[in-house]
Amino acid sequence: MILIPSAAYVEREFQIEYGALPPTLLPIENLRLYELQIDTLKTQFPEENIYISLPLGYKLNRHDQIKLKSLKVSVIYHQEDVSLGCSIYKSIVDAALTEQKLIICHGDTLVTKFSSNMNSIGIGICKDEHQWQIDDRTKSDDHVWCGYFSFNTLNLFLECLISSGYDFVDAVRLYDINVPLQRDLITHWYDFGHLSTYFQSRSKLTTERSFNTLNVEDGRVIKSGLPLQKIRAEHAWYSRLSDDLLVYSPQLTKRKYGHKDNPESYQTEFLPLPPLNEVFVHGRNSERYWRIIFSLIDKFLCTAKRQKFPKNNYDKIIKSSKCMIEKKPLDRLEEYISSGGTFGLSADNKLNGESLPSIYEIVDSCVQLLADKDFVIGEFHGDLCLSNILYDSRTQRIKVVDPRGLDYDGFETNFGDLTYDVAKLTHSVIGLYDHIISGAYKLEISETLSSTNIEFDIYYDRNIENIQKVFKSQIFMGDVNFDSVMPQTILLFISMVPLHSDRPDRQFAFLANALRLYSKYIKGKHT
């Protein structure tokens, strides 16, 4: 048996960032922590049954229910006000186990490489000031229990829990006296149990898993990658940013482009702040929280609108903004076809039984709806989706990262149409882009000679619906709302398809979602 005890909520300071969540449900890289935990545990112990304990009052959303079921993980609920030892004891009893092997991985801990020895305690080296459980045997205050334990005699461990009054630490020590536990030094472990260690662990994990496109070291984020033009443009955007907008971005930590070890990169300060896409998809934050967020984004956009742009570039900015609407979707669809895309773009569609036009007809409809739109020219971000916005709850400020920095023709610029930024934001909140990226959807497609039949369902709960209502009531820059940018939001989903050529399932989901949004917000408006 493998047990991930997580039957309490994260500490109060944590709840300001993500709402009331059990530790194992904290977001990491747009996944839940439990997804990473289970992946490593199943790799090491493929035959073991896995159980997760959660607080009695916590209700899993639909996506988590489906995900845990697909992972064959059993969920056990307990009162949150009991001790860790008592919760573990109840979980073992509720599971009615017959085997004797027990592996425990704390709900706030991720171990990616560990020993398979039984009767062992995972030991990590830590120099932080938190109240770690220092290991008595190693005689070093740097050696702490890192949240991984294995016991070969379950009945003995249960007896130790009872004898210790259900104190987990004392129970482990009692077991250690009867059956000496081996100390296994764990070099790859991450603690997410405290707010400070959460962000430290996130930065280490990001560096380990990002294949050198994003490294965090010594308080800096070093971003590299291809195309080179994009990296240069992002650096240029930061370096040219107007004084009024400097407070909304991380500081560059190197003025010149690149550095000797990696000339195709730029550096900014590391900000230990949550990205809003993870808060939106995985958090349990209040409507008030999101009302504050959307107001702060509006403040950013209003400040960006006030920035003076070169008047001799006005026509060029307008031309580029129009191309983003009229040319970009068709260019991207052509790219999709050229790369072997199989979705029938010219065929009529049926989405969940409703008849809808072809993708090409929807593009034409959205372009015509935007033909007479008013452009709002200012210093724009160019990719203002939730994943590129960080929130500092202590100062109630947002920070924006990963700007576009290029116009449609590939020239570096800080100026463009700010309604495009609102469309990108709508793309996240109303379009549920980040839910699709996290896999929170079901999609089935079948084709006939005349049409494509699609069954499509995005998994989200009432909390997301309430946040969307708050967003729909928000007016940006005085007169721009979600409804006015919805045609461009739909075009954004269509335009993103070729960028995900490694995931045909996700490409289909983007197109299906464009149909969903067209049906809900556009159908009937264009004649």
C-alpha positions as a Python dict, from the first residue, in 0.01 Angstrom:
ca = {
    (1, 'M'): (0, 0, 0),
    (2, 'I'): (114, 352, -80),
    (3, 'L'): (-49, 627, 123),
    (4, 'I'): (-35, 1001, 47),
    (5, 'P'): (-175, 1160, 365),
    (6, 'S'): (-327, 1500, 284),
    (7, 'A'): (-634, 1521, 507),
    (8, 'A'): (-576, 1881, 619),
    (9, 'Y'): (-574, 2214, 438),
    (10, 'V'): (-267, 2419, 356),
    (11, 'E'): (-170, 2682, 612),
    (12, 'R'): (-357, 3012, 621),
    (13, 'E'): (-83, 3208, 442),
    (14, 'F'): (-108, 2960, 156),
    (15, 'Q'): (-484, 3001, 130),
    (16, 'I'): (-440, 3367, 36),
    (17, 'E'): (-263, 3248, -280),
    (18, 'Y'): (-471, 2945, -384),
    (19, 'G'): (-770, 2918, -152),
    (20, 'A'): (-837, 2625, 82),
    (21, 'L'): (-664, 2324, -78),
    (22, 'P'): (-522, 2001, 59),
    (23, 'P'): (-143, 2001, -1),
    (24, 'T'): (-150, 1722, -260),
    (25, 'L'): (-387, 1932, -475),
    (26, 'L'): (-155, 2233, -495),
    (27, 'P'): (-81, 2342, -853),
    (28, 'I'): (263, 2276, -1001),
    (29, 'E'): (325, 2367, -1368),
    (30, 'N'): (-51, 2358, -1441),
    (31, 'L'): (-75, 2009, -1289),
    (32, 'R'): (-176, 1900, -943),
    (33, 'L'): (104, 1794, -711),
    (34, 'Y'): (-58, 1451, -680),
    (35, 'E'): (-9, 1392, -1053),
    (36, 'L'): (367, 1431, -1014),
    (37, 'Q'): (371, 1226, -692),
    (38, 'I'): (178, 937, -843),
    (39, 'D'): (386, 938, -1160),
    (40, 'T'): (709, 884, -966),
    (41, 'L'): (557, 634, -722),
    (42, 'K'): (406, 422, -999),
    (43, 'T'): (741, 418, -1177),
    (44, 'Q'): (915, 283, -867),
    (45, 'F'): (631, 67, -729),
    (46, 'P'): (407, -29, -1025),
    (47, 'E'): (224, -308, -837),
    (48, 'E'): (130, -113, -526),
    (49, 'N'): (-221, 24, -465),
    (50, 'I'): (-224, 401, -401),
    (51, 'Y'): (-450, 583, -154),
    (52, 'I'): (-487, 956, -92),
    (53, 'S'): (-650, 1094, 221),
    (54, 'L'): (-837, 1426, 197),
    (55, 'P'): (-1035, 1646, 440),
    (56, 'L'): (-1390, 1529, 490),
    (57, 'G'): (-1545, 1855, 368),
    (58, 'Y'): (-1338, 1886, 51),
    (59, 'K'): (-1521, 1821, -273),
    (60, 'L'): (-1311, 1716, -569),
    (61, 'N'): (-1399, 1884, -896),
    (62, 'R'): (-1499, 1675, -1196),
    (63, 'H'): (-1156, 1679, -1356),
    (64, 'D'): (-984, 1555, -1039),
    (65, 'Q'): (-1244, 1282, -994),
    (66, 'I'): (-1186, 1160, -1350),
    (67, 'K'): (-808, 1194, -1323),
    (68, 'L'): (-779, 1002, -996),
    (69, 'K'): (-1008, 730, -1127),
    (70, 'S'): (-795, 695, -1442),
    (71, 'L'): (-484, 669, -1223),
    (72, 'K'): (-658, 398, -1015),
    (73, 'V'): (-612, 596, -694),
    (74, 'S'): (-850, 544, -402),
    (75, 'V'): (-957, 848, -200),
    (76, 'I'): (-1023, 828, 175),
    (77, 'Y'): (-1184, 1118, 364),
    (78, 'H'): (-1114, 1213, 726),
    (79, 'Q'): (-1188, 1494, 968),
    (80, 'E'): (-920, 1759, 925),
    (81, 'D'): (-879, 1828, 1297),
    (82, 'V'): (-715, 1493, 1379),
    (83, 'S'): (-340, 1442, 1409),
    (84, 'L'): (-130, 1313, 1121),
    (85, 'G'): (-75, 985, 1302),
    (86, 'C'): (-447, 941, 1367),
    (87, 'S'): (-530, 1021, 1005),
    (88, 'I'): (-276, 765, 882),
    (89, 'Y'): (-411, 502, 1123),
    (90, 'K'): (-771, 562, 1008),
    (91, 'S'): (-665, 547, 642),
    (92, 'I'): (-497, 210, 691),
    (93, 'V'): (-796, 72, 880),
    (94, 'D'): (-1045, 208, 622),
    (95, 'A'): (-844, 51, 341),
    (96, 'A'): (-883, -290, 513),
    (97, 'L'): (-541, -399, 398),
    (98, 'T'): (-423, -759, 393),
    (99, 'E'): (-65, -689, 276),
    (100, 'Q'): (210, -592, 518),
    (101, 'K'): (407, -344, 310),
    (102, 'L'): (338, 28, 371),
    (103, 'I'): (489, 327, 190),
    (104, 'I'): (408, 681, 302),
    (105, 'C'): (475, 994, 100),
    (106, 'H'): (355, 1311, 270),
    (107, 'G'): (100, 1513, 73),
    (108, 'D'): (322, 1821, 58),
    (109, 'T'): (633, 1634, -61),
    (110, 'L'): (756, 1530, -404),
    (111, 'V'): (1036, 1274, -433),
    (112, 'T'): (1146, 1209, -791),
    (113, 'K'): (1435, 970, -728),
    (114, 'F'): (1453, 744, -427),
    (115, 'S'): (1569, 406, -302),
    (116, 'S'): (1336, 108, -322),
    (117, 'N'): (1461, -26, 12),
    (118, 'M'): (1188, -123, 257),
    (119, 'N'): (1210, -30, 624),
    (120, 'S'): (1365, 307, 549),
    (121, 'I'): (1338, 677, 614),
    (122, 'G'): (1407, 927, 338),
    (123, 'I'): (1664, 1181, 453),
    (124, 'G'): (1712, 1517, 287),
    (125, 'I'): (1972, 1786, 340),
    (126, 'C'): (1811, 2118, 426),
    (127, 'K'): (1947, 2448, 558),
    (128, 'D'): (1618, 2638, 591),
    (129, 'E'): (1489, 2763, 925),
    (130, 'H'): (1158, 2575, 919),
    (131, 'Q'): (1077, 2327, 1194),
    (132, 'W'): (1200, 2020, 1013),
    (133, 'Q'): (1213, 1684, 1185),
    (134, 'I'): (1586, 1643, 1235),
    (135, 'D'): (1704, 1282, 1220),
    (136, 'D'): (1850, 1171, 1554),
    (137, 'R'): (2079, 904, 1415),
    (138, 'T'): (2275, 1107, 1161),
    (139, 'K'): (2379, 1363, 1426),
    (140, 'S'): (2355, 1653, 1181),
    (141, 'D'): (2098, 1932, 1202),
    (142, 'D'): (2107, 1951, 819),
    (143, 'H'): (1973, 1595, 785),
    (144, 'V'): (1594, 1597, 810),
    (145, 'W'): (1307, 1359, 741),
    (146, 'C'): (1195, 1451, 391),
    (147, 'G'): (846, 1298, 403),
    (148, 'Y'): (913, 951, 256),
    (149, 'F'): (887, 635, 470),
    (150, 'S'): (860, 263, 406),
    (151, 'F'): (768, -13, 652),
    (152, 'N'): (782, -386, 589),
    (153, 'T'): (561, -484, 884),
    (154, 'L'): (230, -299, 876),
    (155, 'N'): (90, -456, 1194),
    (156, 'L'): (395, -345, 1392),
    (157, 'F'): (361, 10, 1263),
    (158, 'L'): (-9, 16, 1361),
    (159, 'E'): (89, -100, 1712),
    (160, 'C'): (347, 178, 1728),
    (161, 'L'): (84, 436, 1628),
    (162, 'I'): (-147, 317, 1906),
    (163, 'S'): (134, 304, 2165),
    (164, 'S'): (247, 656, 2078),
    (165, 'G'): (-101, 802, 2114),
    (166, 'Y'): (-118, 842, 1736),
    (167, 'D'): (185, 1069, 1726),
    (168, 'F'): (344, 996, 1388),
    (169, 'V'): (701, 1096, 1477),
    (170, 'D'): (698, 893, 1801),
    (171, 'A'): (546, 597, 1615),
    (172, 'V'): (828, 600, 1359),
    (173, 'R'): (1085, 614, 1642),
    (174, 'L'): (918, 321, 1819),
    (175, 'Y'): (922, 118, 1498),
    (176, 'D'): (1288, 214, 1451),
    (177, 'I'): (1371, 67, 1792),
    (178, 'N'): (1203, -265, 1707),
    (179, 'V'): (1311, -279, 1342),
    (180, 'P'): (1603, -48, 1265),
    (181, 'L'): (1514, 176, 973),
    (182, 'Q'): (1770, 239, 702),
    (183, 'R'): (1849, 604, 629),
    (184, 'D'): (1831, 670, 255),
    (185, 'L'): (1974, 1002, 139),
    (186, 'I'): (1723, 1156, -103),
    (187, 'T'): (1888, 1403, -341),
    (188, 'H'): (1578, 1486, -547),
    (189, 'W'): (1304, 1596, -310),
    (190, 'Y'): (1086, 1904, -303),
    (191, 'D'): (893, 2042, -9),
    (192, 'F'): (571, 2231, -86),
    (193, 'G'): (442, 2252, 270),
    (194, 'H'): (537, 2614, 339),
    (195, 'L'): (489, 2918, 119),
    (196, 'S'): (862, 2992, 98),
    (197, 'T'): (965, 2633, 27),
    (198, 'Y'): (679, 2602, -222),
    (199, 'F'): (823, 2868, -450),
    (200, 'Q'): (1180, 2748, -397),
    (201, 'S'): (1076, 2395, -493),
    (202, 'R'): (879, 2522, -793),
    (203, 'S'): (1184, 2705, -925),
    (204, 'K'): (1408, 2399, -883),
    (205, 'L'): (1153, 2171, -1046),
    (206, 'T'): (1099, 2413, -1334),
    (207, 'T'): (1471, 2417, -1405),
    (208, 'E'): (1494, 2037, -1384),
    (209, 'R'): (1199, 1974, -1617),
    (210, 'S'): (1226, 2261, -1868),
    (211, 'F'): (1508, 2121, -2083),
    (212, 'N'): (1713, 2441, -2046),
    (213, 'T'): (1451, 2675, -2194),
    (214, 'L'): (1382, 2828, -1852),
    (215, 'N'): (1638, 2808, -1574),
    (216, 'V'): (1606, 2963, -1230),
    (217, 'E'): (1932, 3023, -1047),
    (218, 'D'): (2063, 3272, -793),
    (219, 'G'): (1749, 3485, -800),
    (220, 'R'): (1739, 3506, -1181),
    (221, 'V'): (1523, 3355, -1453),
    (222, 'I'): (1729, 3275, -1761),
    (223, 'K'): (1510, 3225, -2066),
    (224, 'S'): (1642, 3077, -2387),
    (225, 'G'): (1496, 2895, -2686),
    (226, 'L'): (1392, 2927, -3046),
    (227, 'P'): (1313, 3110, -3261),
    (228, 'L'): (1600, 3341, -3174),
    (229, 'Q'): (1401, 3640, -3301),
    (230, 'K'): (1138, 3581, -3031),
    (231, 'I'): (1392, 3574, -2748),
    (232, 'R'): (1555, 3894, -2875),
    (233, 'A'): (1217, 4065, -2908),
    (234, 'E'): (1117, 3977, -2552),
    (235, 'H'): (1444, 4118, -2419),
    (236, 'A'): (1397, 4434, -2628),
    (237, 'W'): (1041, 4476, -2494),
    (238, 'Y'): (1165, 4476, -2134),
    (239, 'S'): (1454, 4711, -2213),
    (240, 'R'): (1227, 4965, -2393),
    (241, 'L'): (941, 4957, -2144),
    (242, 'S'): (802, 5297, -2047),
    (243, 'D'): (873, 5424, -1697),
    (244, 'D'): (503, 5404, -1601),
    (245, 'L'): (498, 5031, -1680),
    (246, 'L'): (823, 4926, -1512),
    (247, 'V'): (636, 4843, -1192),
    (248, 'Y'): (437, 4581, -1387),
    (249, 'S'): (735, 4374, -1501),
    (250, 'P'): (1029, 4187, -1347),
    (251, 'Q'): (1359, 4371, -1376),
    (252, 'L'): (1617, 4272, -1631),
    (253, 'T'): (1921, 4140, -1445),
    (254, 'K'): (2151, 4176, -1744),
    (255, 'R'): (2132, 4481, -1969),
    (256, 'K'): (2302, 4324, -2268),
    (257, 'Y'): (2142, 4047, -2469),
    (258, 'G'): (2250, 3696, -2368),
    (259, 'H'): (2564, 3602, -2178),
    (260, 'K'): (2882, 3410, -2244),
    (261, 'D'): (2741, 3069, -2149),
    (262, 'N'): (2424, 3111, -2351),
    (263, 'P'): (2419, 3403, -2597),
    (264, 'E'): (2064, 3318, -2707),
    (265, 'S'): (1897, 3413, -2379),
    (266, 'Y'): (1797, 3698, -2151),
    (267, 'Q'): (1774, 3729, -1775),
    (268, 'T'): (1515, 3876, -1539),
    (269, 'E'): (1472, 3864, -1165),
    (270, 'F'): (1293, 3560, -1023),
    (271, 'L'): (957, 3650, -872),
    (272, 'P'): (818, 3397, -619),
    (273, 'L'): (460, 3461, -724),
    (274, 'P'): (179, 3234, -848),
    (275, 'P'): (89, 3246, -1220),
    (276, 'L'): (-280, 3322, -1255),
    (277, 'N'): (-355, 3032, -1491),
    (278, 'E'): (-279, 2787, -1209),
    (279, 'V'): (-485, 2988, -962),
    (280, 'F'): (-774, 2992, -1210),
    (281, 'V'): (-768, 2621, -1303),
    (282, 'H'): (-663, 2466, -972),
    (283, 'G'): (-732, 2723, -699),
    (284, 'R'): (-1036, 2781, -480),
    (285, 'N'): (-1016, 3160, -462),
    (286, 'S'): (-1316, 3382, -400),
    (287, 'E'): (-1502, 3604, -645),
    (288, 'R'): (-1366, 3901, -451),
    (289, 'Y'): (-1011, 3784, -522),
    (290, 'W'): (-1082, 3774, -895),
    (291, 'R'): (-1261, 4108, -891),
    (292, 'I'): (-938, 4255, -755),
    (293, 'I'): (-733, 4075, -1020),
    (294, 'F'): (-942, 4200, -1312),
    (295, 'S'): (-938, 4554, -1174),
    (296, 'L'): (-558, 4540, -1151),
    (297, 'I'): (-535, 4419, -1511),
    (298, 'D'): (-759, 4705, -1617),
    (299, 'K'): (-530, 4947, -1433),
    (300, 'F'): (-233, 4801, -1624),
    (301, 'L'): (-415, 4838, -1957),
    (302, 'C'): (-524, 5195, -1880),
    (303, 'T'): (-163, 5284, -1799),
    (304, 'A'): (-49, 5116, -2121),
    (305, 'K'): (-313, 5312, -2316),
    (306, 'R'): (-171, 5643, -2189),
    (307, 'Q'): (178, 5578, -2324),
    (308, 'K'): (271, 5789, -2626),
    (309, 'F'): (364, 5603, -2940),
    (310, 'P'): (553, 5732, -3244),
    (311, 'K'): (287, 5904, -3457),
    (312, 'N'): (473, 5820, -3777),
    (313, 'N'): (424, 5450, -3691),
    (314, 'Y'): (46, 5475, -3648),
    (315, 'D'): (-39, 5337, -3993),
    (316, 'K'): (210, 5052, -3945),
    (317, 'I'): (58, 4962, -3607),
    (318, 'I'): (-294, 4963, -3751),
    (319, 'K'): (-185, 4752, -4049),
    (320, 'S'): (-23, 4495, -3821),
    (321, 'S'): (-331, 4488, -3594),
    (322, 'K'): (-558, 4425, -3893),
    (323, 'C'): (-330, 4147, -4020),
    (324, 'M'): (-357, 3976, -3680),
    (325, 'I'): (-731, 3956, -3747),
    (326, 'E'): (-756, 3906, -4123),
    (327, 'K'): (-441, 3717, -4223),
    (328, 'K'): (-309, 3535, -3918),
    (329, 'P'): (-594, 3279, -3881),
    (330, 'L'): (-584, 3186, -4250),
    (331, 'D'): (-204, 3168, -4254),
    (332, 'R'): (-211, 2941, -3949),
    (333, 'L'): (-478, 2715, -4100),
    (334, 'E'): (-268, 2685, -4414),
    (335, 'E'): (26, 2590, -4193),
    (336, 'Y'): (-192, 2330, -4021),
    (337, 'I'): (-293, 2175, -4354),
    (338, 'S'): (66, 2177, -4480),
    (339, 'S'): (182, 1990, -4170),
    (340, 'G'): (-70, 1710, -4233),
    (341, 'G'): (-360, 1826, -4015),
    (342, 'T'): (-662, 1600, -4055),
    (343, 'F'): (-950, 1810, -3920),
    (344, 'G'): (-1195, 1891, -4203),
    (345, 'L'): (-1176, 2270, -4211),
    (346, 'S'): (-1422, 2310, -4499),
    (347, 'A'): (-1682, 2063, -4376),
    (348, 'D'): (-1991, 2156, -4177),
    (349, 'N'): (-1979, 2062, -3810),
    (350, 'K'): (-2206, 1915, -3550),
    (351, 'L'): (-2104, 2004, -3195),
    (352, 'N'): (-2289, 1810, -2926),
    (353, 'G'): (-2573, 1765, -3176),
    (354, 'E'): (-2590, 2131, -3289),
    (355, 'S'): (-2530, 2213, -3657),
    (356, 'L'): (-2257, 2472, -3709),
    (357, 'P'): (-2067, 2615, -4008),
    (358, 'S'): (-1722, 2505, -4120),
    (359, 'I'): (-1409, 2646, -3958),
    (360, 'Y'): (-1340, 2857, -4267),
    (361, 'E'): (-1692, 3004, -4252),
    (362, 'I'): (-1646, 3084, -3884),
    (363, 'V'): (-1319, 3263, -3959),
    (364, 'D'): (-1495, 3469, -4226),
    (365, 'S'): (-1782, 3550, -3990),
    (366, 'C'): (-1550, 3664, -3709),
    (367, 'V'): (-1336, 3873, -3945),
    (368, 'Q'): (-1647, 4052, -4075),
    (369, 'L'): (-1769, 4120, -3722),
    (370, 'L'): (-1434, 4286, -3651),
    (371, 'A'): (-1420, 4484, -3976),
    (372, 'D'): (-1534, 4810, -3819),
    (373, 'K'): (-1375, 4762, -3476),
    (374, 'D'): (-1204, 5049, -3298),
    (375, 'F'): (-837, 4988, -3231),
    (376, 'V'): (-698, 5106, -2897),
    (377, 'I'): (-332, 5177, -2957),
    (378, 'G'): (-93, 5171, -2665),
    (379, 'E'): (206, 4994, -2520),
    (380, 'F'): (76, 4642, -2540),
    (381, 'H'): (196, 4312, -2402),
    (382, 'G'): (83, 4101, -2696),
    (383, 'D'): (24, 3778, -2505),
    (384, 'L'): (-173, 3882, -2197),
    (385, 'C'): (-310, 3540, -2103),
    (386, 'L'): (-338, 3426, -1741),
    (387, 'S'): (-20, 3217, -1758),
    (388, 'N'): (180, 3536, -1828),
    (389, 'I'): (39, 3729, -1532),
    (390, 'L'): (175, 3685, -1178),
    (391, 'Y'): (-1, 3818, -869),
    (392, 'D'): (164, 3960, -558),
    (393, 'S'): (-99, 3937, -284),
    (394, 'R'): (117, 4131, -36),
    (395, 'T'): (131, 4447, -247),
    (396, 'Q'): (-184, 4377, -454),
    (397, 'R'): (9, 4420, -778),
    (398, 'I'): (36, 4216, -1093),
    (399, 'K'): (351, 4145, -1292),
    (400, 'V'): (348, 4052, -1659),
    (401, 'V'): (603, 3823, -1824),
    (402, 'D'): (679, 3671, -2167),
    (403, 'P'): (568, 3964, -2386),
    (404, 'R'): (527, 3930, -2761),
    (405, 'G'): (755, 4218, -2863),
    (406, 'L'): (689, 4168, -3237),
    (407, 'D'): (436, 4301, -3485),
    (408, 'Y'): (273, 4082, -3749),
    (409, 'D'): (562, 4132, -3993),
    (410, 'G'): (821, 4031, -3735),
    (411, 'F'): (951, 4378, -3646),
    (412, 'E'): (1030, 4453, -3282),
    (413, 'T'): (779, 4685, -3118),
    (414, 'N'): (621, 4767, -2784),
    (415, 'F'): (305, 4912, -2938),
    (416, 'G'): (-10, 4755, -3071),
    (417, 'D'): (-383, 4712, -3027),
    (418, 'L'): (-472, 4678, -2658),
    (419, 'T'): (-805, 4511, -2742),
    (420, 'Y'): (-589, 4219, -2861),
    (421, 'D'): (-459, 4192, -2503),
    (422, 'V'): (-818, 4185, -2377),
    (423, 'A'): (-894, 3910, -2631),
    (424, 'K'): (-598, 3706, -2501),
    (425, 'L'): (-728, 3747, -2147),
    (426, 'T'): (-1077, 3642, -2259),
    (427, 'H'): (-912, 3346, -2431),
    (428, 'S'): (-806, 3227, -2082),
    (429, 'V'): (-1108, 3318, -1870),
    (430, 'I'): (-1407, 3262, -2099),
    (431, 'G'): (-1232, 3042, -2355),
    (432, 'L'): (-1088, 2814, -2081),
    (433, 'Y'): (-761, 2778, -2269),
    (434, 'D'): (-569, 2666, -1959),
    (435, 'H'): (-828, 2399, -1881),
    (436, 'I'): (-761, 2251, -2223),
    (437, 'I'): (-384, 2268, -2169),
    (438, 'S'): (-424, 2086, -1837),
    (439, 'G'): (-628, 1811, -2007),
    (440, 'A'): (-957, 1896, -1836),
    (441, 'Y'): (-1180, 1797, -2126),
    (442, 'K'): (-1340, 1508, -2313),
    (443, 'L'): (-1341, 1500, -2692),
    (444, 'E'): (-1480, 1250, -2942),
    (445, 'I'): (-1476, 1312, -3319),
    (446, 'S'): (-1630, 1118, -3605),
    (447, 'E'): (-1651, 1223, -3968),
    (448, 'T'): (-1896, 1167, -4250),
    (449, 'L'): (-1867, 1276, -4613),
    (450, 'S'): (-2051, 1602, -4542),
    (451, 'S'): (-1980, 1691, -4180),
    (452, 'T'): (-1764, 1646, -3872),
    (453, 'N'): (-1947, 1521, -3561),
    (454, 'I'): (-1794, 1637, -3232),
    (455, 'E'): (-1875, 1558, -2872),
    (456, 'F'): (-1686, 1807, -2656),
    (457, 'D'): (-1699, 1880, -2285),
    (458, 'I'): (-1464, 2097, -2077),
    (459, 'Y'): (-1450, 2002, -1709),
    (460, 'Y'): (-1506, 2304, -1485),
    (461, 'D'): (-1712, 2370, -1177),
    (462, 'R'): (-1944, 2635, -1034),
    (463, 'N'): (-1649, 2832, -899),
    (464, 'I'): (-1521, 2890, -1255),
    (465, 'E'): (-1869, 2995, -1368),
    (466, 'N'): (-1880, 3253, -1089),
    (467, 'I'): (-1537, 3388, -1188),
    (468, 'Q'): (-1653, 3415, -1549),
    (469, 'K'): (-1955, 3619, -1435),
    (470, 'V'): (-1719, 3859, -1258),
    (471, 'F'): (-1508, 3884, -1574),
    (472, 'K'): (-1809, 3948, -1794),
    (473, 'S'): (-1906, 4244, -1577),
    (474, 'Q'): (-1558, 4399, -1603),
    (475, 'I'): (-1514, 4689, -1846),
    (476, 'F'): (-1155, 4743, -1960),
    (477, 'M'): (-1014, 5085, -2052),
    (478, 'G'): (-1355, 5243, -2016),
    (479, 'D'): (-1544, 5074, -2300),
    (480, 'V'): (-1399, 4731, -2387),
    (481, 'N'): (-1565, 4416, -2256),
    (482, 'F'): (-1540, 4046, -2325),
    (483, 'D'): (-1828, 4046, -2575),
    (484, 'S'): (-1665, 4302, -2805),
    (485, 'V'): (-1346, 4093, -2835),
    (486, 'M'): (-1510, 3750, -2856),
    (487, 'P'): (-1472, 3719, -3237),
    (488, 'Q'): (-1098, 3777, -3197),
    (489, 'T'): (-1085, 3529, -2908),
    (490, 'I'): (-1234, 3264, -3136),
    (491, 'L'): (-977, 3348, -3403),
    (492, 'L'): (-703, 3307, -3142),
    (493, 'F'): (-807, 2947, -3075),
    (494, 'I'): (-804, 2876, -3448),
    (495, 'S'): (-467, 3049, -3491),
    (496, 'M'): (-304, 2843, -3215),
    (497, 'V'): (-371, 2507, -3380),
    (498, 'P'): (-42, 2464, -3574),
    (499, 'L'): (161, 2567, -3267),
    (500, 'H'): (63, 2238, -3102),
    (501, 'S'): (156, 1998, -3383),
    (502, 'D'): (300, 1756, -3126),
    (503, 'R'): (-49, 1715, -2974),
    (504, 'P'): (-318, 1645, -3240),
    (505, 'D'): (-568, 1584, -2960),
    (506, 'R'): (-510, 1936, -2833),
    (507, 'Q'): (-538, 2079, -3185),
    (508, 'F'): (-880, 1916, -3222),
    (509, 'A'): (-979, 2053, -2880),
    (510, 'F'): (-888, 2410, -2985),
    (511, 'L'): (-1100, 2381, -3298),
    (512, 'A'): (-1387, 2224, -3104),
    (513, 'N'): (-1363, 2505, -2851),
    (514, 'A'): (-1375, 2765, -3128),
    (515, 'L'): (-1701, 2602, -3237),
    (516, 'R'): (-1830, 2606, -2877),
    (517, 'L'): (-1756, 2977, -2835),
    (518, 'Y'): (-1903, 3059, -3176),
    (519, 'S'): (-2222, 2876, -3085),
    (520, 'K'): (-2253, 3044, -2746),
    (521, 'Y'): (-2151, 3402, -2825),
    (522, 'I'): (-2156, 3470, -3202),
    (523, 'K'): (-2413, 3253, -3379),
    (524, 'G'): (-2702, 3467, -3499),
    (525, 'K'): (-2517, 3799, -3469),
    (526, 'H'): (-2377, 3794, -3823),
    (527, 'T'): (-2615, 3785, -4116),
}
